[in-house]
Amino acid sequence: MGRWVGSLAAWLLAMGAVSAAESVRAVSFINDVVPVLTKASCNSGACHAKAGMGQNGFQLSLLGFEPQEDYEHLVKEARGRRLSATAPEQSLLLLKAASAVPHGGGRRLDPESEAYRLVKTWIAQGMKYDQSTDPKLVSISVQPARGTLKRKGEQQLKVMARFSDGRVKDITKLALYEANDRSMAETEENGRVRILDIPGNVAVMVRFQDKTAVFNASVPLGAPVKHLPPSKNFIDQFVFTNLKQISVPPSPVCDDATFIRRVSLDIAGRLPTVAEAEVFLSSTEPSKRDKLVDTLLTSPDYADFFANKWTALLKNKRDAASDISANFAFHSWVRDSLLANKPYDQLVRQLLAATGTIEGNPPVAWYKRVKQPTEQLEDVAQLFLGVRMQCAQCHHHPFERWSQHDYYSMSAFFSQIGRKPTATAGEDVIFHKRGMAQAENKKTKLPVKPAGLGDPTLDIPPDEDPRLRLADWMGNKANPFFAKSLVNRYWKHFFKRGLIEPEDDIRDTNPPSNPELLDALAKHFVESGFDLKAVVRVITQSSTYQLSATPNQHNGVDRQNFSHFYPRRMQAEVLLDSIDQFTGAKTDFADLPPGTRAIALPDNSYNRGSAFLKVFGRPEGASVCECERASSASLAQSLHLMNASDVKGKLAASGGRAERLAKDDKPAAQKIRELYLAAFAREPQSHEQAVAEEYLAKPREDAQGKPLPPDQSRRIAYEDLLWALINTKEFLYNH
Amino acid sequence: MNIGLTGFATLSLPGLLRLRAENAGKPQKEKTAVIMVWLIGGLSHIDTYDPKPDASTDYRGPFNVIPTNVPGMNITELLPLHAKMADKFTLIRSMTHRAGGHPAGHLRMLSGDPDERDKPAPKYPDWMCLANYLRSKQAGRTSPLPNYVAINSIEGGYAGPAYLGNAYSPFTISDDPNRPNFQVPNIGQTSATEARRLSDRTALRQNLDTLERSFDKEGELGALDQFESQAVTLLTNPKTRDAFDLGKEDARTRDRYGRHRWGQQLLLARRLVESGVEIIHSNLDGPICGTAGNNWDDHAVNAHVFNGLRYRCWAYDQAVTALIEDIHARGLAKRVMVVVTGEFGRTPKISYDRSTGAHPASGVAGTIQPGRDHWPRVFTNLWSGGGIPGGGIIGASDKRGEDPAERPCSPGDFLATLYHHLGIDWENTTINDLTGRPTHIVNGGAPITELFS
């Protein structure tokens, strides 16, 4: 406590010194006034930011990224009544901000504050705009830049700005602070960071004008790490090193039953069969887990399951009935590419630079779906680079270094796409239109040449398709986004949470929870020749992936260090297939052969006919973000599993498992064992066996209270038992 | 049969859910609610709430103008019951936007999407899913019923939860509530055998649901348990079934709403709102009395516009006025807001085309008949309850009913008014879309405060 008071006093003293100097110097609109407006949230999306419509006709640029425009709005608009040099306190800006007159946003500036005085001084000094020769902001830095903090600990940050005239200024009070994981840390306006209860790594983004800096905190748990599972590959080395650093002991490796169910669901999108489970459980082969991974990776189920993931992200959606052939062709192309394990850089290149007709070259279908260059660049950036560029179309990216210039430089790669209609309505031939690749910056109206993110501008000859140059840039081994984005996306597929979260929001201000691991995964992927199966293999063969979901006495709080497996509900398609496999029923889908599984569906059109898929959140292919797939629970889902006619029909299916078991003369214990192997890939425990046997043996009555014949009674009992198992969390979850 | 709460006491339902179940059917005074009556296809404003008797014959249509019990407010003879109770509602005659297709018109009005072009699916969540989402974040709801119910729902990608996810979609009732054996799937098992079986199954599941739960720090399984319990309550508690049972209504009340699909839809809306459902929409679409398809999209090729209006307005007049009267008579006029509108109005100038003969109010196939087309530039909404004193007219269209002449009101104003009544901060609330961008729930607009004065 004493230390806290001391540091605060020193800090206040420092601020006082700055403000004394301020009064003699001319106040800068760009470097002083705009930051005050930003800090007071005047130009935030919900208030007066133009991007958010600007309340009551007073519009500022979002977060003050365009000071020139803000100056126009403040000084020249509304007949100049917003500012008054002769009576600065009577300026509408200050009256509103101090809430001296009614203000929808309440009181934003205290008239006694330094910030208020700064704006007042600037008005009194004649409301000047900065000269081109005036000092400009060069960089900001935060001190400390990293630190190890206790849970519930606190840290005061200090932020310094450096200007082009060499001046360095403490801007702690004017900077904005935001933690990348609010469940781990909270920030205060004055730059104080308060750590909450969860151990791990958290970043606080510091923002001042268009510059950002990051404070990285490592928050140890402080528990003893005595036993580590065997390290099977580099993933384990990096994960366990991190766990030791933050002193979080990992859970032990899971048992074989858990593993076969988990890895079959994650690689092949299906439950293991009873036979597969029996063989695997009884095998004494030491490398049986590694071998199972290889078997699953060579199965067509792997290609079906991952094609299902990619085609939704690539927006293979049916808007009109006539889309069917294009969608089938595109889906087959993705699936076959995955089955053949086409290198990822090749896959992306074939998609990006696709030319011709859909019939001749199916990836052309992506250009049918995604038509505008802006949408093309946004999708490519988010999906293949993990960078969200959307914001930068209309204003400087609020959390990033990307400007509108960067945005339109990327869009220029797509500026020379030629289209010619074909005989098939809605389908164009895609070709390269000869000419200089360039796009118009929507703001400056100036032409912009193509450039990869953070790369120099390219002069591409008119005869060359600029999309090939984009693919070259992306597939370059040194590309800072391409490989990282893919391994992070796949990591999330297997671990529920990306090393960077969300998985497609890679930026300096959102660092990975384990940066060394992410780098190593990306390096491994590049060196493997962009081998997708190799990524899956190295992940699923690691001990980290095979840890038990059950926390030990310490690691239950961990949510981002992978000290235990994080269970997740099966996704819609997998759940439907699992119920079909378990009950022995089939779901019919229009125009597809009987027995087609939900993970093999080529597009979203089947959601319309399947309440099940809709209720459990199968995406519509409307967004390039995996978050379109809803994973949250809902009342409708519970009702559906418990009572919907399609599920009831599966339980009672003729030729289904319930019917077969009811008719079978095997002892009940064997049949219960079959059900447990089919649902959970494990043997029933003795109490489960007892509960189930008792339930099966119980006599049943009809509506009139008369005893039912034994065969009917048994049929009902097996349907009920199947119902009960489907409705357990153990079934619904991959754990 | 006495299944329900006592039958499940052994399942150790959390106390909260028990309380919810016990409170089913009791009015929830503290929580405001909205019933939106939707006229899919677009109601002809000029033939109903905004007559233009002085316009030329190629505009004004055949219907006579009648006075109402509010001096100065005239409507057409299609709505005689409305005329007797105009003091209980207010008309906004200057709602305006520019989205002329059905999808875009819906999305403009219901989700505030500024895009005037049609699209196959909503980009933004509609106000109902959004209100459902925001209300679900608040504590203190005690009704076991779903909070957003659609009685004959708006389909076809014209509305929906967009990036909020399907969890916030409506609980949908698609059966005709006027049918003698009207049923709502998943509500209150009707057969004792079915109910007993569900109870057996649930008990068995309880004994077998043994997944180790210590990993559940984020409360995912806890939430799932809650939904499962709520589902059991819905399926078995007789009180939840009562909320949907129109047989519990007085025969005279049922007659007053009208013994047809639309009348009973609105009666069901009122019954649900009294049982604690806070967001309801009811689409007056489809057959009124078991006849062929019917909506308000009266192009000449679809229907003879005037015969079509005659064909359905008697039922419409009956149903809507019954709802308004009932809301007032049962002390709900402050808590419950009723709004009646379609996605747009219809072209004031009459057009002519050949009938296809498909509609019950159409001429023989091939005969030329009058129609009106889509008209978003100006149309009328009806508002009642929600503390609106009634008897008011806000805004006006010009002399031919083509554009607003006074106080134009936008879809943003429409949405802000609804949010305002629901106690939702329409001005500052933002929801992150799938890219993480905070998106305002109202994109330009403000509550139409004249409604309340």
PDB file of C-alpha atoms in Angstrom, chain B residues 58-255:
ATOM      1  CA  ASP B  58     -57.175   6.330 -60.778  1.00  0.00           C
ATOM      2  CA  TYR B  59     -55.786   6.756 -57.251  1.00  0.00           C
ATOM      3  CA  ARG B  60     -58.482   6.796 -54.624  1.00  0.00           C
ATOM      4  CA  GLY B  61     -60.149   3.392 -55.036  1.00  0.00           C
ATOM      5  CA  PRO B  62     -63.782   2.453 -54.451  1.00  0.00           C
ATOM      6  CA  PHE B  63     -64.016   2.588 -50.669  1.00  0.00           C
ATOM      7  CA  ASN B  64     -66.039   5.223 -48.864  1.00  0.00           C
ATOM      8  CA  VAL B  65     -64.514   7.277 -46.103  1.00  0.00           C
ATOM      9  CA  ILE B  66     -66.060   7.016 -42.661  1.00  0.00           C
ATOM     10  CA  PRO B  67     -65.542   9.145 -39.560  1.00  0.00           C
ATOM     11  CA  THR B  68     -64.185   7.642 -36.335  1.00  0.00           C
ATOM     12  CA  ASN B  69     -64.861   8.439 -32.708  1.00  0.00           C
ATOM     13  CA  VAL B  70     -61.887  10.806 -32.900  1.00  0.00           C
ATOM     14  CA  PRO B  71     -62.912  14.017 -34.632  1.00  0.00           C
ATOM     15  CA  GLY B  72     -60.786  14.613 -37.701  1.00  0.00           C
ATOM     16  CA  MET B  73     -59.549  11.025 -38.038  1.00  0.00           C
ATOM     17  CA  ASN B  74     -61.146   9.387 -41.052  1.00  0.00           C
ATOM     18  CA  ILE B  75     -60.542   5.885 -42.329  1.00  0.00           C
ATOM     19  CA  THR B  76     -62.276   3.739 -44.942  1.00  0.00           C
ATOM     20  CA  GLU B  77     -65.406   1.664 -44.642  1.00  0.00           C
ATOM     21  CA  LEU B  78     -63.282  -1.499 -44.622  1.00  0.00           C
ATOM     22  CA  LEU B  79     -62.549  -0.846 -40.946  1.00  0.00           C
ATOM     23  CA  PRO B  80     -65.861  -0.100 -39.176  1.00  0.00           C
ATOM     24  CA  LEU B  81     -64.756  -1.561 -35.836  1.00  0.00           C
ATOM     25  CA  HIS B  82     -61.588   0.517 -35.893  1.00  0.00           C
ATOM     26  CA  ALA B  83     -63.813   3.594 -36.320  1.00  0.00           C
ATOM     27  CA  LYS B  84     -65.526   2.921 -32.995  1.00  0.00           C
ATOM     28  CA  MET B  85     -62.299   2.811 -31.016  1.00  0.00           C
ATOM     29  CA  ALA B  86     -59.906   5.206 -32.717  1.00  0.00           C
ATOM     30  CA  ASP B  87     -59.326   6.862 -29.343  1.00  0.00           C
ATOM     31  CA  LYS B  88     -57.366   3.754 -28.335  1.00  0.00           C
ATOM     32  CA  PHE B  89     -54.753   3.851 -31.096  1.00  0.00           C
ATOM     33  CA  THR B  90     -52.549   6.300 -32.911  1.00  0.00           C
ATOM     34  CA  LEU B  91     -51.702   6.264 -36.603  1.00  0.00           C
ATOM     35  CA  ILE B  92     -48.351   7.227 -38.041  1.00  0.00           C
ATOM     36  CA  ARG B  93     -49.176   8.167 -41.594  1.00  0.00           C
ATOM     37  CA  SER B  94     -45.669   9.118 -42.631  1.00  0.00           C
ATOM     38  CA  MET B  95     -43.523   6.014 -42.253  1.00  0.00           C
ATOM     39  CA  THR B  96     -41.082   6.081 -45.148  1.00  0.00           C
ATOM     40  CA  HIS B  97     -38.137   4.235 -46.628  1.00  0.00           C
ATOM     41  CA  ARG B  98     -36.830   3.284 -50.054  1.00  0.00           C
ATOM     42  CA  ALA B  99     -36.555  -0.493 -50.066  1.00  0.00           C
ATOM     43  CA  GLY B 100     -39.059  -1.703 -52.603  1.00  0.00           C
ATOM     44  CA  GLY B 101     -38.590  -5.497 -52.564  1.00  0.00           C
ATOM     45  CA  HIS B 102     -40.143  -7.801 -49.965  1.00  0.00           C
ATOM     46  CA  PRO B 103     -36.810  -8.994 -48.513  1.00  0.00           C
ATOM     47  CA  ALA B 104     -35.278  -5.523 -48.392  1.00  0.00           C
ATOM     48  CA  GLY B 105     -38.517  -3.972 -47.075  1.00  0.00           C
ATOM     49  CA  HIS B 106     -38.630  -6.463 -44.238  1.00  0.00           C
ATOM     50  CA  LEU B 107     -34.952  -6.106 -43.406  1.00  0.00           C
ATOM     51  CA  ARG B 108     -35.224  -2.325 -43.544  1.00  0.00           C
ATOM     52  CA  MET B 109     -38.139  -2.269 -41.089  1.00  0.00           C
ATOM     53  CA  LEU B 110     -37.239  -5.203 -38.847  1.00  0.00           C
ATOM     54  CA  SER B 111     -33.455  -5.028 -38.632  1.00  0.00           C
ATOM     55  CA  GLY B 112     -32.771  -1.454 -39.758  1.00  0.00           C
ATOM     56  CA  ASP B 113     -30.488  -2.631 -42.568  1.00  0.00           C
ATOM     57  CA  PRO B 114     -29.773   0.537 -44.587  1.00  0.00           C
ATOM     58  CA  ASP B 115     -29.244  -1.480 -47.775  1.00  0.00           C
ATOM     59  CA  GLU B 116     -32.227  -0.966 -50.073  1.00  0.00           C
ATOM     60  CA  ARG B 117     -31.479  -4.004 -52.201  1.00  0.00           C
ATOM     61  CA  ASP B 118     -32.907  -7.478 -51.650  1.00  0.00           C
ATOM     62  CA  LYS B 119     -30.671 -10.147 -50.178  1.00  0.00           C
ATOM     63  CA  PRO B 120     -31.268 -13.831 -49.440  1.00  0.00           C
ATOM     64  CA  ALA B 121     -30.705 -13.628 -45.665  1.00  0.00           C
ATOM     65  CA  PRO B 122     -30.542 -10.912 -43.012  1.00  0.00           C
ATOM     66  CA  LYS B 123     -27.217  -9.203 -42.447  1.00  0.00           C
ATOM     67  CA  TYR B 124     -28.318  -7.738 -39.113  1.00  0.00           C
ATOM     68  CA  PRO B 125     -30.477  -9.324 -36.407  1.00  0.00           C
ATOM     69  CA  ASP B 126     -34.120  -8.235 -36.382  1.00  0.00           C
ATOM     70  CA  TRP B 127     -35.346  -6.249 -33.387  1.00  0.00           C
ATOM     71  CA  MET B 128     -37.186  -9.208 -31.907  1.00  0.00           C
ATOM     72  CA  CYS B 129     -34.208 -11.571 -31.806  1.00  0.00           C
ATOM     73  CA  LEU B 130     -32.150  -8.653 -30.562  1.00  0.00           C
ATOM     74  CA  ALA B 131     -34.578  -7.832 -27.763  1.00  0.00           C
ATOM     75  CA  ASN B 132     -34.723 -11.532 -26.907  1.00  0.00           C
ATOM     76  CA  TYR B 133     -30.928 -11.609 -26.748  1.00  0.00           C
ATOM     77  CA  LEU B 134     -30.666  -8.484 -24.598  1.00  0.00           C
ATOM     78  CA  ARG B 135     -33.478  -9.586 -22.275  1.00  0.00           C
ATOM     79  CA  SER B 136     -31.857 -13.002 -21.885  1.00  0.00           C
ATOM     80  CA  LYS B 137     -28.847 -11.234 -20.360  1.00  0.00           C
ATOM     81  CA  GLN B 138     -31.015  -9.753 -17.639  1.00  0.00           C
ATOM     82  CA  ALA B 139     -31.783 -11.588 -14.443  1.00  0.00           C
ATOM     83  CA  GLY B 140     -35.152 -11.942 -12.807  1.00  0.00           C
ATOM     84  CA  ARG B 141     -37.256 -13.600 -15.462  1.00  0.00           C
ATOM     85  CA  THR B 142     -39.521 -16.127 -13.805  1.00  0.00           C
ATOM     86  CA  SER B 143     -41.708 -17.417 -16.627  1.00  0.00           C
ATOM     87  CA  PRO B 144     -40.774 -20.897 -17.891  1.00  0.00           C
ATOM     88  CA  LEU B 145     -42.049 -19.946 -21.341  1.00  0.00           C
ATOM     89  CA  PRO B 146     -39.705 -18.914 -24.131  1.00  0.00           C
ATOM     90  CA  ASN B 147     -39.342 -15.157 -24.153  1.00  0.00           C
ATOM     91  CA  TYR B 148     -39.887 -14.650 -27.863  1.00  0.00           C
ATOM     92  CA  VAL B 149     -42.746 -16.410 -29.595  1.00  0.00           C
ATOM     93  CA  ALA B 150     -43.747 -16.147 -33.238  1.00  0.00           C
ATOM     94  CA  ILE B 151     -47.344 -17.049 -33.976  1.00  0.00           C
ATOM     95  CA  ASN B 152     -47.277 -17.769 -37.702  1.00  0.00           C
ATOM     96  CA  SER B 153     -43.761 -16.510 -38.107  1.00  0.00           C
ATOM     97  CA  ILE B 154     -42.123 -14.312 -40.709  1.00  0.00           C
ATOM     98  CA  GLU B 155     -40.179 -16.731 -42.898  1.00  0.00           C
ATOM     99  CA  GLY B 156     -38.133 -16.767 -46.052  1.00  0.00           C
ATOM    100  CA  GLY B 157     -35.007 -15.038 -44.796  1.00  0.00           C
ATOM    101  CA  TYR B 158     -37.017 -11.845 -44.210  1.00  0.00           C
ATOM    102  CA  ALA B 159     -36.131 -11.818 -40.506  1.00  0.00           C
ATOM    103  CA  GLY B 160     -33.819 -13.689 -38.188  1.00  0.00           C
ATOM    104  CA  PRO B 161     -31.053 -13.550 -35.619  1.00  0.00           C
ATOM    105  CA  ALA B 162     -28.111 -13.122 -38.093  1.00  0.00           C
ATOM    106  CA  TYR B 163     -24.907 -12.998 -36.040  1.00  0.00           C
ATOM    107  CA  LEU B 164     -26.672 -13.476 -32.708  1.00  0.00           C
ATOM    108  CA  GLY B 165     -27.131 -17.157 -33.554  1.00  0.00           C
ATOM    109  CA  ASN B 166     -30.165 -19.371 -33.716  1.00  0.00           C
ATOM    110  CA  ALA B 167     -30.468 -19.583 -29.939  1.00  0.00           C
ATOM    111  CA  TYR B 168     -32.286 -16.239 -30.118  1.00  0.00           C
ATOM    112  CA  SER B 169     -34.731 -17.232 -32.836  1.00  0.00           C
ATOM    113  CA  PRO B 170     -38.390 -17.314 -31.905  1.00  0.00           C
ATOM    114  CA  PHE B 171     -40.232 -20.258 -30.473  1.00  0.00           C
ATOM    115  CA  THR B 172     -42.486 -20.770 -33.455  1.00  0.00           C
ATOM    116  CA  ILE B 173     -46.143 -21.761 -33.538  1.00  0.00           C
ATOM    117  CA  SER B 174     -47.171 -22.761 -37.009  1.00  0.00           C
ATOM    118  CA  ASP B 175     -50.389 -24.671 -36.417  1.00  0.00           C
ATOM    119  CA  ASP B 176     -53.694 -22.821 -36.920  1.00  0.00           C
ATOM    120  CA  PRO B 177     -54.945 -21.858 -33.442  1.00  0.00           C
ATOM    121  CA  ASN B 178     -58.505 -21.856 -34.759  1.00  0.00           C
ATOM    122  CA  ARG B 179     -58.385 -25.595 -35.381  1.00  0.00           C
ATOM    123  CA  PRO B 180     -60.339 -27.544 -32.745  1.00  0.00           C
ATOM    124  CA  ASN B 181     -57.354 -29.798 -32.077  1.00  0.00           C
ATOM    125  CA  PHE B 182     -54.761 -27.009 -32.305  1.00  0.00           C
ATOM    126  CA  GLN B 183     -51.437 -28.204 -30.874  1.00  0.00           C
ATOM    127  CA  VAL B 184     -48.114 -26.709 -30.047  1.00  0.00           C
ATOM    128  CA  PRO B 185     -45.309 -29.232 -30.413  1.00  0.00           C
ATOM    129  CA  ASN B 186     -43.037 -29.585 -27.389  1.00  0.00           C
ATOM    130  CA  ILE B 187     -45.461 -27.920 -25.022  1.00  0.00           C
ATOM    131  CA  GLY B 188     -47.229 -29.915 -22.334  1.00  0.00           C
ATOM    132  CA  GLN B 189     -47.470 -33.600 -23.268  1.00  0.00           C
ATOM    133  CA  THR B 190     -51.103 -34.368 -23.928  1.00  0.00           C
ATOM    134  CA  SER B 191     -51.018 -38.102 -23.445  1.00  0.00           C
ATOM    135  CA  ALA B 192     -50.394 -39.580 -20.020  1.00  0.00           C
ATOM    136  CA  THR B 193     -48.384 -42.421 -21.571  1.00  0.00           C
ATOM    137  CA  GLU B 194     -46.073 -39.991 -23.328  1.00  0.00           C
ATOM    138  CA  ALA B 195     -45.679 -37.948 -20.181  1.00  0.00           C
ATOM    139  CA  ARG B 196     -44.858 -40.988 -18.103  1.00  0.00           C
ATOM    140  CA  ARG B 197     -42.356 -42.149 -20.665  1.00  0.00           C
ATOM    141  CA  LEU B 198     -40.587 -38.825 -20.690  1.00  0.00           C
ATOM    142  CA  SER B 199     -40.476 -38.863 -16.936  1.00  0.00           C
ATOM    143  CA  ASP B 200     -38.961 -42.388 -16.999  1.00  0.00           C
ATOM    144  CA  ARG B 201     -36.391 -41.364 -19.549  1.00  0.00           C
ATOM    145  CA  THR B 202     -35.415 -38.222 -17.707  1.00  0.00           C
ATOM    146  CA  ALA B 203     -34.942 -40.142 -14.488  1.00  0.00           C
ATOM    147  CA  LEU B 204     -32.814 -42.740 -16.259  1.00  0.00           C
ATOM    148  CA  ARG B 205     -30.724 -40.052 -17.888  1.00  0.00           C
ATOM    149  CA  GLN B 206     -30.188 -38.430 -14.509  1.00  0.00           C
ATOM    150  CA  ASN B 207     -28.673 -41.692 -13.257  1.00  0.00           C
ATOM    151  CA  LEU B 208     -26.427 -42.166 -16.267  1.00  0.00           C
ATOM    152  CA  ASP B 209     -25.269 -38.591 -16.838  1.00  0.00           C
ATOM    153  CA  THR B 210     -22.011 -38.955 -15.009  1.00  0.00           C
ATOM    154  CA  LEU B 211     -19.508 -36.920 -17.025  1.00  0.00           C
ATOM    155  CA  GLU B 212     -16.818 -35.471 -14.783  1.00  0.00           C
ATOM    156  CA  ARG B 213     -17.781 -31.842 -14.435  1.00  0.00           C
ATOM    157  CA  SER B 214     -14.875 -30.218 -12.742  1.00  0.00           C
ATOM    158  CA  PHE B 215     -13.666 -28.824 -16.079  1.00  0.00           C
ATOM    159  CA  ASP B 216     -16.786 -26.720 -16.403  1.00  0.00           C
ATOM    160  CA  LYS B 217     -15.353 -23.419 -15.172  1.00  0.00           C
ATOM    161  CA  GLU B 218     -17.149 -21.420 -17.825  1.00  0.00           C
ATOM    162  CA  GLY B 219     -20.518 -22.754 -16.769  1.00  0.00           C
ATOM    163  CA  GLU B 220     -21.291 -24.377 -20.114  1.00  0.00           C
ATOM    164  CA  LEU B 221     -22.708 -27.542 -18.619  1.00  0.00           C
ATOM    165  CA  GLY B 222     -24.568 -25.526 -16.014  1.00  0.00           C
ATOM    166  CA  ALA B 223     -26.282 -23.584 -18.797  1.00  0.00           C
ATOM    167  CA  LEU B 224     -27.103 -26.839 -20.558  1.00  0.00           C
ATOM    168  CA  ASP B 225     -28.637 -28.213 -17.350  1.00  0.00           C
ATOM    169  CA  GLN B 226     -30.816 -25.119 -17.135  1.00  0.00           C
ATOM    170  CA  PHE B 227     -32.046 -25.526 -20.684  1.00  0.00           C
ATOM    171  CA  GLU B 228     -32.710 -29.206 -20.111  1.00  0.00           C
ATOM    172  CA  SER B 229     -34.740 -28.452 -16.997  1.00  0.00           C
ATOM    173  CA  GLN B 230     -36.634 -25.722 -18.799  1.00  0.00           C
ATOM    174  CA  ALA B 231     -37.342 -28.143 -21.621  1.00  0.00           C
ATOM    175  CA  VAL B 232     -38.681 -30.704 -19.162  1.00  0.00           C
ATOM    176  CA  THR B 233     -40.884 -28.044 -17.598  1.00  0.00           C
ATOM    177  CA  LEU B 234     -42.204 -26.981 -20.984  1.00  0.00           C
ATOM    178  CA  LEU B 235     -42.873 -30.550 -21.959  1.00  0.00           C
ATOM    179  CA  THR B 236     -44.589 -31.611 -18.791  1.00  0.00           C
ATOM    180  CA  ASN B 237     -45.851 -28.737 -16.676  1.00  0.00           C
ATOM    181  CA  PRO B 238     -49.608 -28.368 -17.250  1.00  0.00           C
ATOM    182  CA  LYS B 239     -49.318 -24.649 -16.558  1.00  0.00           C
ATOM    183  CA  THR B 240     -47.141 -24.076 -19.574  1.00  0.00           C
ATOM    184  CA  ARG B 241     -49.674 -25.942 -21.640  1.00  0.00           C
ATOM    185  CA  ASP B 242     -52.404 -23.716 -20.237  1.00  0.00           C
ATOM    186  CA  ALA B 243     -50.668 -20.643 -21.614  1.00  0.00           C
ATOM    187  CA  PHE B 244     -51.243 -22.005 -25.109  1.00  0.00           C
ATOM    188  CA  ASP B 245     -54.704 -23.430 -24.471  1.00  0.00           C
ATOM    189  CA  LEU B 246     -57.292 -21.192 -26.075  1.00  0.00           C
ATOM    190  CA  GLY B 247     -59.971 -23.532 -24.743  1.00  0.00           C
ATOM    191  CA  LYS B 248     -59.398 -21.801 -21.407  1.00  0.00           C
ATOM    192  CA  GLU B 249     -60.703 -18.548 -22.895  1.00  0.00           C
ATOM    193  CA  ASP B 250     -64.303 -17.478 -22.578  1.00  0.00           C
ATOM    194  CA  ALA B 251     -66.308 -18.351 -25.736  1.00  0.00           C
ATOM    195  CA  ARG B 252     -67.386 -14.724 -26.077  1.00  0.00           C
ATOM    196  CA  THR B 253     -63.778 -13.588 -26.056  1.00  0.00           C
ATOM    197  CA  ARG B 254     -62.935 -16.106 -28.748  1.00  0.00           C
ATOM    198  CA  ASP B 255     -65.898 -14.866 -30.790  1.00  0.00           C
TER     199      ASP B 255
END
